[in-house]
Short mmCIF file of C-alpha atoms and ligand atoms in Angstrom, two decimals:
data_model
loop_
_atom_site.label_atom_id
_atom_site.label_comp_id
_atom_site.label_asym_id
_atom_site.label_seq_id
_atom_site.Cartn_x
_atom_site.Cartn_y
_atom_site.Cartn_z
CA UNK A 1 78.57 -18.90 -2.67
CA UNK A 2 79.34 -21.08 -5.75
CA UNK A 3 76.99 -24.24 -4.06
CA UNK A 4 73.91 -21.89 -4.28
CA UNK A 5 74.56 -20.96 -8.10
CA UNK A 6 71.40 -22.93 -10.22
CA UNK A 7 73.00 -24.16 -13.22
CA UNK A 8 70.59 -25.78 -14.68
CA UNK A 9 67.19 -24.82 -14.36
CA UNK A 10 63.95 -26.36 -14.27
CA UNK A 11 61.17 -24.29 -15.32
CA UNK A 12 60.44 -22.68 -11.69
CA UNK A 13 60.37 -19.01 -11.96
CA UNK A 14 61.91 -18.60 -8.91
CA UNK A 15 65.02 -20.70 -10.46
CA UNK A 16 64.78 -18.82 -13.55
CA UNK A 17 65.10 -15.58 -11.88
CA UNK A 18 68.06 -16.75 -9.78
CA UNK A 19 69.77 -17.73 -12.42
CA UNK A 20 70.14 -14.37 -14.19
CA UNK A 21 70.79 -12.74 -10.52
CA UNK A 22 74.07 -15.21 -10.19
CA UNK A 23 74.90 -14.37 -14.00
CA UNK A 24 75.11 -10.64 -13.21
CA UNK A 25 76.25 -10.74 -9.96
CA UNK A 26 79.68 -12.13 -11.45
CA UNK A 27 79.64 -9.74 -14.02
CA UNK A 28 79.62 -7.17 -11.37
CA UNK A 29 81.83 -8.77 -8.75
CA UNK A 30 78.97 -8.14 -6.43
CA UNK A 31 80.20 -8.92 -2.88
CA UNK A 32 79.22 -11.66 -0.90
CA UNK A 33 76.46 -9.61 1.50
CA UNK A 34 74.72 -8.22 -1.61
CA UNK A 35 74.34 -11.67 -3.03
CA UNK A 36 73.04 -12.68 0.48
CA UNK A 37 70.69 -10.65 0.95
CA UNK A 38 69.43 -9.71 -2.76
CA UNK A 39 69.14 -13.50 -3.55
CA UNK A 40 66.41 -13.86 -1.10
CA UNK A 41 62.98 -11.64 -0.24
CA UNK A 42 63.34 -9.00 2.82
CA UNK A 43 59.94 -10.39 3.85
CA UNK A 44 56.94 -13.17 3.33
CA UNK A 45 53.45 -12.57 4.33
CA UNK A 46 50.99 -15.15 3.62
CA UNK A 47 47.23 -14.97 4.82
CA UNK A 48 44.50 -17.51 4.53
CA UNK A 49 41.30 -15.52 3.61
CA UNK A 50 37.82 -16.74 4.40
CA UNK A 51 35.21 -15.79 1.92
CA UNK A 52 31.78 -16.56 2.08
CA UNK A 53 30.73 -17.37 -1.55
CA UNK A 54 27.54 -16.56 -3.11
CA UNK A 55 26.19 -19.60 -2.72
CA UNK A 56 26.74 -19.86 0.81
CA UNK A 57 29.92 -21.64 1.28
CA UNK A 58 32.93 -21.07 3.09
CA UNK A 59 36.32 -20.81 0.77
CA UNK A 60 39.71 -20.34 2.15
CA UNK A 61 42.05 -18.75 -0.43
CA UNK A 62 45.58 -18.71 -0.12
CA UNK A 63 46.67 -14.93 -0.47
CA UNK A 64 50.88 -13.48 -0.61
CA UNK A 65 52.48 -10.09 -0.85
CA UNK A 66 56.69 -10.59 -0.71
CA UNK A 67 58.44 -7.61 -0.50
CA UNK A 68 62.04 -8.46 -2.13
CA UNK A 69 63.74 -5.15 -1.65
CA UNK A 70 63.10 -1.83 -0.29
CA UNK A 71 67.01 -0.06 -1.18
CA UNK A 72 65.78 1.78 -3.48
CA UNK A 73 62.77 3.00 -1.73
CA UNK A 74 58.90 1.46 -0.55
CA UNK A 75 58.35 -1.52 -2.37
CA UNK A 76 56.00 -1.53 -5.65
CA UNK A 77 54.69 -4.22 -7.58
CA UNK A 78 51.26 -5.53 -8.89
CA UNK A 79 48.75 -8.37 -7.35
CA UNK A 80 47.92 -11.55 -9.04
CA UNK A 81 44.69 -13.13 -9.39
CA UNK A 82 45.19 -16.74 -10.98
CA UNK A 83 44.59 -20.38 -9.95
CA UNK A 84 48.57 -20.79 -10.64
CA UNK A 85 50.02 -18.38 -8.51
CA UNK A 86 51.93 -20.18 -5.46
CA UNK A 87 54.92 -18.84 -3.13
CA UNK A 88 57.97 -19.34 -5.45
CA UNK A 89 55.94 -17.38 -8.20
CA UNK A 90 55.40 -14.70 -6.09
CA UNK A 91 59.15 -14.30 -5.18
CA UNK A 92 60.04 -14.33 -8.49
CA UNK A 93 58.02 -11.67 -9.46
CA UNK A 94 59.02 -9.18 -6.60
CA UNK A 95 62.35 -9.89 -7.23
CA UNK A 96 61.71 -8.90 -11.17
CA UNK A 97 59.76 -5.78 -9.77
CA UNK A 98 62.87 -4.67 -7.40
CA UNK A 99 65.13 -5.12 -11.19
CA UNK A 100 62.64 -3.54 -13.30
CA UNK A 101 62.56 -0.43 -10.69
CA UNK A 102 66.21 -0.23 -10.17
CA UNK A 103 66.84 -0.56 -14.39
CA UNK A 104 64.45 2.67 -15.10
CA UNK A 105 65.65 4.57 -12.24
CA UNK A 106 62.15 4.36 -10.40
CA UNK A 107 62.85 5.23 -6.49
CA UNK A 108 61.06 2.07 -5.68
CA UNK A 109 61.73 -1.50 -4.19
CA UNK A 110 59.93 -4.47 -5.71
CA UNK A 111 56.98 -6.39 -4.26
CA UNK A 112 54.36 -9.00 -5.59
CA UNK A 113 51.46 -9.82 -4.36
CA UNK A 114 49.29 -12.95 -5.38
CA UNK A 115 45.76 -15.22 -4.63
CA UNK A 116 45.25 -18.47 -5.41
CA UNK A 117 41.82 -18.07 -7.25
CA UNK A 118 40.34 -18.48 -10.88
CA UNK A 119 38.46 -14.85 -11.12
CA UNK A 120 37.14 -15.77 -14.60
CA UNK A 121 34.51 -17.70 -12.24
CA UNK A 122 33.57 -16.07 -9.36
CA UNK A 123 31.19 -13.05 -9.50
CA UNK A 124 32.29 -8.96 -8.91
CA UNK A 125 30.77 -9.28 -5.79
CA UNK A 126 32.94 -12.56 -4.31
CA UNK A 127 36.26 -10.44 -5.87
CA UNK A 128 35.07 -7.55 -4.03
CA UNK A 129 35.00 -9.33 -0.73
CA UNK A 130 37.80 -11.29 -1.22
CA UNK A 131 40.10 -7.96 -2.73
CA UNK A 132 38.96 -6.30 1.05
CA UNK A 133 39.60 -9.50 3.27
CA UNK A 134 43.19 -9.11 1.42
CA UNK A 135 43.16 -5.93 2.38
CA UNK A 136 42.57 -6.10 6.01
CA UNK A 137 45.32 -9.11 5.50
CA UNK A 138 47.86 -6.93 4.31
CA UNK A 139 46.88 -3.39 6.32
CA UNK A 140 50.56 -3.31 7.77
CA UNK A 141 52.12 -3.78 4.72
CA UNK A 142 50.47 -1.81 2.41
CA UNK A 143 51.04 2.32 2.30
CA UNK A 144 52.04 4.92 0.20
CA UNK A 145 55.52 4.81 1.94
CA UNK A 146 55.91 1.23 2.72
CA UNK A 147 54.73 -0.84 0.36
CA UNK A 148 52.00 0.29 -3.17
CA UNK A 149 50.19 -2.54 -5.01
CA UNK A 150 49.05 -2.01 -8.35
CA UNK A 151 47.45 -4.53 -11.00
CA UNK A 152 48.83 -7.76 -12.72
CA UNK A 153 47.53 -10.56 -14.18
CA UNK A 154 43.69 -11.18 -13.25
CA UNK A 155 43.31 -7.69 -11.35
CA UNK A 156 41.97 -4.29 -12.66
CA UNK A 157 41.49 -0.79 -11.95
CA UNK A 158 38.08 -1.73 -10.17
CA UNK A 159 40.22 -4.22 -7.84
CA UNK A 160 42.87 -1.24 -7.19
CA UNK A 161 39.63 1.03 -5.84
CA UNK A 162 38.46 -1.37 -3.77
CA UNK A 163 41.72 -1.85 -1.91
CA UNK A 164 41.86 2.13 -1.45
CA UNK A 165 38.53 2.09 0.18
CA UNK A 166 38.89 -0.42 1.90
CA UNK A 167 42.67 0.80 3.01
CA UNK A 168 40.80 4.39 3.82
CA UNK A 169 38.51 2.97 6.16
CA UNK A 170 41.54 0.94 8.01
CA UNK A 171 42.94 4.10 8.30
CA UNK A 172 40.42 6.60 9.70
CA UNK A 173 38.93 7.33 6.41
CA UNK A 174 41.64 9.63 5.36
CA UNK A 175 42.25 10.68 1.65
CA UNK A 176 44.79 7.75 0.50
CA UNK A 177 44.79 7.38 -3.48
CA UNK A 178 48.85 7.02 -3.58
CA UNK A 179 48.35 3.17 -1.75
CA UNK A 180 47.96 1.93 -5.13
CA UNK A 181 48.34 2.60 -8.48
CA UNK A 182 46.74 1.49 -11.69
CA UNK A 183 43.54 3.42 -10.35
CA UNK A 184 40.36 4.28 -12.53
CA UNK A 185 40.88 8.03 -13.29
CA UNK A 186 37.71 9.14 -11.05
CA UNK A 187 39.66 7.42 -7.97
CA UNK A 188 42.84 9.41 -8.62
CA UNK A 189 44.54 7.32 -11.26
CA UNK A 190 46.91 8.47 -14.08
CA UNK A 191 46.03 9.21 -17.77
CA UNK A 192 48.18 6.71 -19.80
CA UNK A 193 48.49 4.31 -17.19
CA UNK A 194 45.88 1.23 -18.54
CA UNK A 195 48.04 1.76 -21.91
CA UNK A 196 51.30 2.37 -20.26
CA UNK A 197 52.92 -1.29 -20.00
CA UNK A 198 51.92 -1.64 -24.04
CA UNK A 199 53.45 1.38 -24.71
CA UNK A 200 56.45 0.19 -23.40
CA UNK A 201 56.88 -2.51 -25.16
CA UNK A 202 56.01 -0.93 -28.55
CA UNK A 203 58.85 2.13 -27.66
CA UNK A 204 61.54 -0.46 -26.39
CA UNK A 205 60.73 -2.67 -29.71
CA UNK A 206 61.06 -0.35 -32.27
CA UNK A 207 64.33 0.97 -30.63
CA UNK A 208 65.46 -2.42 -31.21
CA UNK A 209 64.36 -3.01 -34.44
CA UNK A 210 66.57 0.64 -34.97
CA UNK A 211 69.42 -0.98 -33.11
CA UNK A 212 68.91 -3.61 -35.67
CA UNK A 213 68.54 -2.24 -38.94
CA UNK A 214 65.27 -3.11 -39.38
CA UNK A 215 62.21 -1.57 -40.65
CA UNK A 216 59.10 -1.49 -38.85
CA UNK A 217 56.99 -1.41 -41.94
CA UNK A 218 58.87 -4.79 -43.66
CA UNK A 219 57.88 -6.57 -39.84
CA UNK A 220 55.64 -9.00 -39.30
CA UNK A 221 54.71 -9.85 -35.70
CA UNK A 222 53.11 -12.27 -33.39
CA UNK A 223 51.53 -11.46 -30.03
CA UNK A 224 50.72 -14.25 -27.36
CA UNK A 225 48.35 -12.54 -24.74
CA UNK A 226 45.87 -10.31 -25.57
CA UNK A 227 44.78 -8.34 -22.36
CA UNK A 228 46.22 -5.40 -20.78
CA UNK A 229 49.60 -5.75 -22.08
CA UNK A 230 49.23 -7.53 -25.55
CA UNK A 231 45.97 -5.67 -27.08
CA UNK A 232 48.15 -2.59 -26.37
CA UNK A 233 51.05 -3.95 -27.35
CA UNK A 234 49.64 -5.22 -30.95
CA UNK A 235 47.63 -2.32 -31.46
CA UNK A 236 50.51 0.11 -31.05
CA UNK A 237 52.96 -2.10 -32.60
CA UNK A 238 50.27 -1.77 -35.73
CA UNK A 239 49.94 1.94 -36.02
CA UNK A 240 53.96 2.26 -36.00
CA UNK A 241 53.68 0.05 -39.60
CA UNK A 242 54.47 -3.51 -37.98
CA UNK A 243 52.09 -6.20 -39.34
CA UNK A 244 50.24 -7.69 -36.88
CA UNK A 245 49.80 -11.59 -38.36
CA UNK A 246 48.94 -13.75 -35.08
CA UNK A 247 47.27 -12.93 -31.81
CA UNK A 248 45.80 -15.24 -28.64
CA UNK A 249 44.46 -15.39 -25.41
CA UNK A 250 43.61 -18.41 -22.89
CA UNK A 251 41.67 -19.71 -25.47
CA UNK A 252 43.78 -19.86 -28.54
CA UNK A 253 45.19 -17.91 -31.27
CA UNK A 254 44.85 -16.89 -34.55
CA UNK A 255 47.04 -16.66 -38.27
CA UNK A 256 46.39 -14.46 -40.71
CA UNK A 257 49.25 -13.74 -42.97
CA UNK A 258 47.88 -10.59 -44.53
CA UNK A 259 47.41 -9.62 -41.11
CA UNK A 260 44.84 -8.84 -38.55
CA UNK A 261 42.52 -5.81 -38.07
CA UNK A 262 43.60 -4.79 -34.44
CA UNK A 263 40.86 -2.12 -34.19
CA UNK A 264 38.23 -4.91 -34.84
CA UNK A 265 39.80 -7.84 -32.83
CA UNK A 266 40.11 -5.09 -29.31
CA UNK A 267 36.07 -4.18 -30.10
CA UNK A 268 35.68 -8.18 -30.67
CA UNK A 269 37.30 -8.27 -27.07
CA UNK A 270 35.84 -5.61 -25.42
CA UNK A 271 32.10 -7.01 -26.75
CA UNK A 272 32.53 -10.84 -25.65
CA UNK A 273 35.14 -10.84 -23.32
CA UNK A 274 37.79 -12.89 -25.22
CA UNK A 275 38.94 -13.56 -28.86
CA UNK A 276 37.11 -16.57 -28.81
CA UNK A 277 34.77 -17.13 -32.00
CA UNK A 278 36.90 -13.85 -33.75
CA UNK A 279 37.61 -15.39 -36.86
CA UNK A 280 39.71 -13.13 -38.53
CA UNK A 281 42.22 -15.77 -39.42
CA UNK A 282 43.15 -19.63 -39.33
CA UNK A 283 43.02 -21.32 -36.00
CA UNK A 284 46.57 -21.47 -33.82
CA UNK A 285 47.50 -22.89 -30.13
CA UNK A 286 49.47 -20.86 -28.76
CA UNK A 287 52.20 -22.83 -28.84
CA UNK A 288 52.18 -22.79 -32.53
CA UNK A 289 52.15 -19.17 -32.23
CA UNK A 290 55.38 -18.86 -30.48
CA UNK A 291 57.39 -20.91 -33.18
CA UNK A 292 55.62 -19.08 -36.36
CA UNK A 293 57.67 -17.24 -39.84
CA UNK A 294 57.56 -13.97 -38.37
CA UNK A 295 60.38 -11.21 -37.58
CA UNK A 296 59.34 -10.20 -34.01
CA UNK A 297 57.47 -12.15 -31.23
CA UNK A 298 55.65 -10.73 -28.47
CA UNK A 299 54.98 -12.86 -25.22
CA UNK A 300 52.67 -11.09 -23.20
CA UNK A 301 50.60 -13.80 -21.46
CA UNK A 302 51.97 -15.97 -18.78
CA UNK A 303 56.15 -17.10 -17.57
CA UNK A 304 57.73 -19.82 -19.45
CA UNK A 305 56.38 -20.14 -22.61
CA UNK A 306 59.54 -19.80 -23.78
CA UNK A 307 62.17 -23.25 -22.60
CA UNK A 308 64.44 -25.40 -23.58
CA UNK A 309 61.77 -27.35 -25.62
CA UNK A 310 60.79 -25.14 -27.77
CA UNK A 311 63.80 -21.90 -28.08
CA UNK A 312 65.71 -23.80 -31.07
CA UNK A 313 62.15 -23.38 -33.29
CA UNK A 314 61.48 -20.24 -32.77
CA UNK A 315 62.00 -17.98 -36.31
CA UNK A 316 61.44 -14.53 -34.82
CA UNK A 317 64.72 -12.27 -35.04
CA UNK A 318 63.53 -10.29 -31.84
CA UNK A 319 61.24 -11.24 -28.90
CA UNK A 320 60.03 -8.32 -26.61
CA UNK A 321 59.23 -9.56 -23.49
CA UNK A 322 55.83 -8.10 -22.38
CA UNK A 323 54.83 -10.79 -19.73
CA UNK A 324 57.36 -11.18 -16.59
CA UNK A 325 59.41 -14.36 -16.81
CA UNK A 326 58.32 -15.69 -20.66
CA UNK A 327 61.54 -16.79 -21.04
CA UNK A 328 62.61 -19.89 -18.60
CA UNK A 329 66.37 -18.85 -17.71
CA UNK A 330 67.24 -22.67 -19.74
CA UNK A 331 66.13 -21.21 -22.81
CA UNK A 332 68.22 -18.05 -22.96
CA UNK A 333 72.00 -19.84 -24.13
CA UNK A 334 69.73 -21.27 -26.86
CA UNK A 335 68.42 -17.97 -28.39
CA UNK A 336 71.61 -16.86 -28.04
CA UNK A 337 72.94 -18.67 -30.15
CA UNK A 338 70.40 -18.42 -32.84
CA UNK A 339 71.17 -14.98 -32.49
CA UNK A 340 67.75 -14.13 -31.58
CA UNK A 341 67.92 -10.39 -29.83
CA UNK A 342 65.22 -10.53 -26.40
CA UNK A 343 64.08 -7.27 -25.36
CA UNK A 344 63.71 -8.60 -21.20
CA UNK A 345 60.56 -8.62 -19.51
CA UNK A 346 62.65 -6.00 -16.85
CA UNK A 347 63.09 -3.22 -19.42
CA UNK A 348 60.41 -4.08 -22.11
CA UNK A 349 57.56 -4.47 -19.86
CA UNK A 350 58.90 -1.33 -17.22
CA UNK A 351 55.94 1.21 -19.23
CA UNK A 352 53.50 0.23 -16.54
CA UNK A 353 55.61 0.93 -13.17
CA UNK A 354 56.76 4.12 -14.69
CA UNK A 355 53.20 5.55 -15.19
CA UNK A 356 52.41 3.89 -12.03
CA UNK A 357 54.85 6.02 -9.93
CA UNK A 358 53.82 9.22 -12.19
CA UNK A 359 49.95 8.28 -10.81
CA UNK A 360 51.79 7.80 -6.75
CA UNK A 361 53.59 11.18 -7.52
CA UNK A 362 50.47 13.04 -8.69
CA UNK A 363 48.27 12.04 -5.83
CA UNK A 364 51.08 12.90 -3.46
CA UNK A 365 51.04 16.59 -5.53
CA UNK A 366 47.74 16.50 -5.98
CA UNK A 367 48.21 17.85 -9.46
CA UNK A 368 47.37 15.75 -12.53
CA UNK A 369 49.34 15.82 -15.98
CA UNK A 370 47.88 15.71 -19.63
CA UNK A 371 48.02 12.48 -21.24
CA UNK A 372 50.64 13.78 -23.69
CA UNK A 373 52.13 15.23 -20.52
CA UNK A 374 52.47 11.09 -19.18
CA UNK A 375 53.46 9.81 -22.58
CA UNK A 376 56.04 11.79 -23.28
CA UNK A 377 57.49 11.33 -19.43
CA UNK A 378 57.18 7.71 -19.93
CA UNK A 379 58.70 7.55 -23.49
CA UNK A 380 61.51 9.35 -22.03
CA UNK A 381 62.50 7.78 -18.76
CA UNK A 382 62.04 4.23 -20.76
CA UNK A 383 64.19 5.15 -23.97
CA UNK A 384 67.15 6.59 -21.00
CA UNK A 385 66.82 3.12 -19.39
CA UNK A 386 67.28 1.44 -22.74
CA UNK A 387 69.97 3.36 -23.97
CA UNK A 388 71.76 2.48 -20.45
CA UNK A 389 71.15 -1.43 -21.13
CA UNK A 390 71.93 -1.31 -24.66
CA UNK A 391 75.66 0.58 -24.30
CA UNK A 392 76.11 -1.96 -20.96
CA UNK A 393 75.23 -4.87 -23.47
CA UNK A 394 77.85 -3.56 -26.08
CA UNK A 395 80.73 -2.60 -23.44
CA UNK A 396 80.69 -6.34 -21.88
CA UNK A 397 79.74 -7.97 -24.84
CA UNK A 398 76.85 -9.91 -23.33
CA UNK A 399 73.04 -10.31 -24.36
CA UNK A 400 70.73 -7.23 -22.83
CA UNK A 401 68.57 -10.10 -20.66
CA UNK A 402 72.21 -9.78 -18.73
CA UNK A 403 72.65 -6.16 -19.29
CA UNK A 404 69.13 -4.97 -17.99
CA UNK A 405 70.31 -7.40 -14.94
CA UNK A 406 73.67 -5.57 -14.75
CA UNK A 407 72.01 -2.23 -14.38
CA UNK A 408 69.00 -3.09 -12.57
CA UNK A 409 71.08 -5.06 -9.72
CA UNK A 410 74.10 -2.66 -9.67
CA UNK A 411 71.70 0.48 -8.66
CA UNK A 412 70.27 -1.79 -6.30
CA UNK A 413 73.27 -2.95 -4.96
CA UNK A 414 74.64 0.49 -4.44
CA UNK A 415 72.02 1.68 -2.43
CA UNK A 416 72.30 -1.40 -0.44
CA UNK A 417 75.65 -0.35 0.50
CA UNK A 418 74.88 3.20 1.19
CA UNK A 419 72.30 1.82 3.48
CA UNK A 420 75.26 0.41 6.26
CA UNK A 421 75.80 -2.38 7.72
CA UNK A 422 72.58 -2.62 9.42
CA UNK A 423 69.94 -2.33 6.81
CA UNK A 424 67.58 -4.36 7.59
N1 LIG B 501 52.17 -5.53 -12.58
C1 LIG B 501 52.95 -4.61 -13.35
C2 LIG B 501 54.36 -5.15 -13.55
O1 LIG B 501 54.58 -6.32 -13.47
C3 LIG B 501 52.90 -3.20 -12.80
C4 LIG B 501 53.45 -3.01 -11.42
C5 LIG B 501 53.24 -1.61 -10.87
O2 LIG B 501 52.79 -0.74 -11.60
O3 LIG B 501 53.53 -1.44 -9.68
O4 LIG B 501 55.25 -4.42 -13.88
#
């Protein structure tokens, strides 16, 4: 198998993820059919959806779901809405989903779904008809014990009821909530879930800084991304004492050293749509964001921000990965040896899919928990999963990017096995 190792990597996600997966497979003496069969997806579907825009016009978007593993149970993982999203991105995101699951102990595969589109400019009615078409596309491979969507970049809780109700009717209009997660609460969805992924990231973070010695009050912090993952993510890293000094979204950032009002910048948000014109603070890209004087950095916006170009400038003693895949796999040796300690994207960001399967177990119940009830479920499995990757980390010596891979790909692989010799 040593001819399909990447050693070095572009910045393809798909490469990046690979990379890791060949890293811990060695580490684990995985055996040649588990490195078969988990280095590739189980399955591809691709669908070319015709949408009739307002204006008349016929568009043909480009839609994927790849289911990368079902060992560990039906395959989970959100859907994408961005004009970037092609094949190899979607592959490297299931595979990260199937990872994330197996490293918190979820009972879930991974899966990713994606469409080519820019939904920043089409209209709620266009997404509506082109979340159903996708849909209809995916019928046979969505269900609540085959394969549950939930939201990623460019989707939303309004998306997620659409593709119930539109699921429902495929399916003789019967009662399905638990296809998908990441609901709005009146369509069966969880308390704590729209918070859950920034939750995450705060809890796994300020184990860290723990692990590390360090004070959350004497931290300053930087946050690139500031949707569902970052506004939670800075806001919560903000009550726990962390100064919040830099923040951005797709149209820029912004510094201020005595650091930013959070509860102003998310009602800034909320009221135009975007940080843009907020001007609590100098001007930043957000490239100049990534390499700024402060102790921790958050990505939480897009995959590869984070490569061999820019790793040996960036000051931050931790990064907690909130977006998937921030970090291209070339960059990793290099904050390595700066000594920089990365919280992965596969534990750090895992606060979403655990809410996600509390919201898929409560519709299957039908009974609903508290939003302390969630929280404290959440804060619980996730701190478990970290203590797992941080004492895996210490007993090999190696970073905990490789130890989260370790234990996400060893439970994997061990169900694998159990499965026989003709899982398929
Ligand atoms: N899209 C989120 C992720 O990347 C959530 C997936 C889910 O809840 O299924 O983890």
């Amino acid at each position: 198998m040593q001819e399909l190792k990447v050693q070095e990597t572009v910045a393809n996600p798909y490469e990046s993820m690979l990379a890791r997966f060949w890293q811990a497979a060695d580490i684990l003496n995985l055996n040649d059919r588990a490195r078969r069969i988990l280095s590739v997806p189980e399955r591809i579907f691709i669908a070319y959806i015709p949408i009739v825009m307002d204006d008349g016009r016929t568009e043909v978007f480009e839609g994927y779901r790849v289911v990368h593993s079902r060992a560990l149970g039906p395959s989970k993982g959100g859907i994408r809405y961005a004009p970037q999203v092609d094949l190899d991105e979607v592959k490297a995101l299931a595979a990260w989903m199937t990872w994330k699951c197996g490293v918190v102990s979820l009972p879930y595969g991974g899966a990713k779904g994606g469409i080519k589109c820019e939904p920043y400019n089409m209209s709620a009615a266009e997404l509506e008809r082109l979340t159903r078409a996708y849909t209809v596309a995916m019928a046979e491979v969505f269900g609540p014990d085959t394969d549950i969507p939930a939201p990623d970049m460019g989707t939303n809780p309004q998306v997620m009821a659409w593709i119930v109700d539109e699921y429902q009717k495929l399916n003789g209009k019967k009662f399905i909530p638990a296809v998908v997660t990441g609901k709005p609460l009146e369509m069966g969805g969880s308390l704590g879930r729209v918070a859950a992924t920034g939750r995450g990231v705060m809890h796994t973070g300020l184990l860290t800084l723990s692990k590390m010695g360090l004070k959350p009050s004497d931290c300053t912090v930087a946050v690139q991304g500031f949707g569902n993952v970052g506004s939670y993510a800075a806001e919560l890293l903000s009550h726990k004492g962390l100064k919040v000094v830099a923040i951005s979204d797709r149209f820029g950032g912004l510094y201020n050293e005595k650091g930013i009002r959070m509860g102003d910048a998310i009602k800034y948000v909320k009221e135009h749509g975007s940080l843009e014109g907020y001007k609590d603070g100098d001007k930043i890209t957000n490239e100049e964001l990534l390499t700024l004087n402060v102790d921790v950095l958050v990505p939480a916006a897009v995959e590869n921000v984070i490569t061999a170009a820019n790793a040996a400038n960036i000051k931050a003693k931790l990064i907690i990965e909130g977006a998937n895949g921030p970090t291209a796999a070339e960059a990793d040796a290099i904050l390595e040896d700066k000594g920089i300690v990365v919280v992965p994207d596969i534990l750090a960001n895992a606060g979403g899919v655990i809410v996600s399967y509390f919201e898929w177990v409560q519709n299957r119940r039908g009974h609903y928990y508290t939003e302390e009830e969630v929280n404290s479920r959440a804060d619980n499995q996730i701190e478990r999963a970290f203590m797992e990757v941080y004492d895996t980390a210490q007993i090999h010596k190696i970073s905990l990017r490789k130890a989260a891979y370790v234990v996400g790909i060893r439970r994997v692989a061990t169900a694998l096995q159990l499965h026989g010799k003709y899982y398929s």
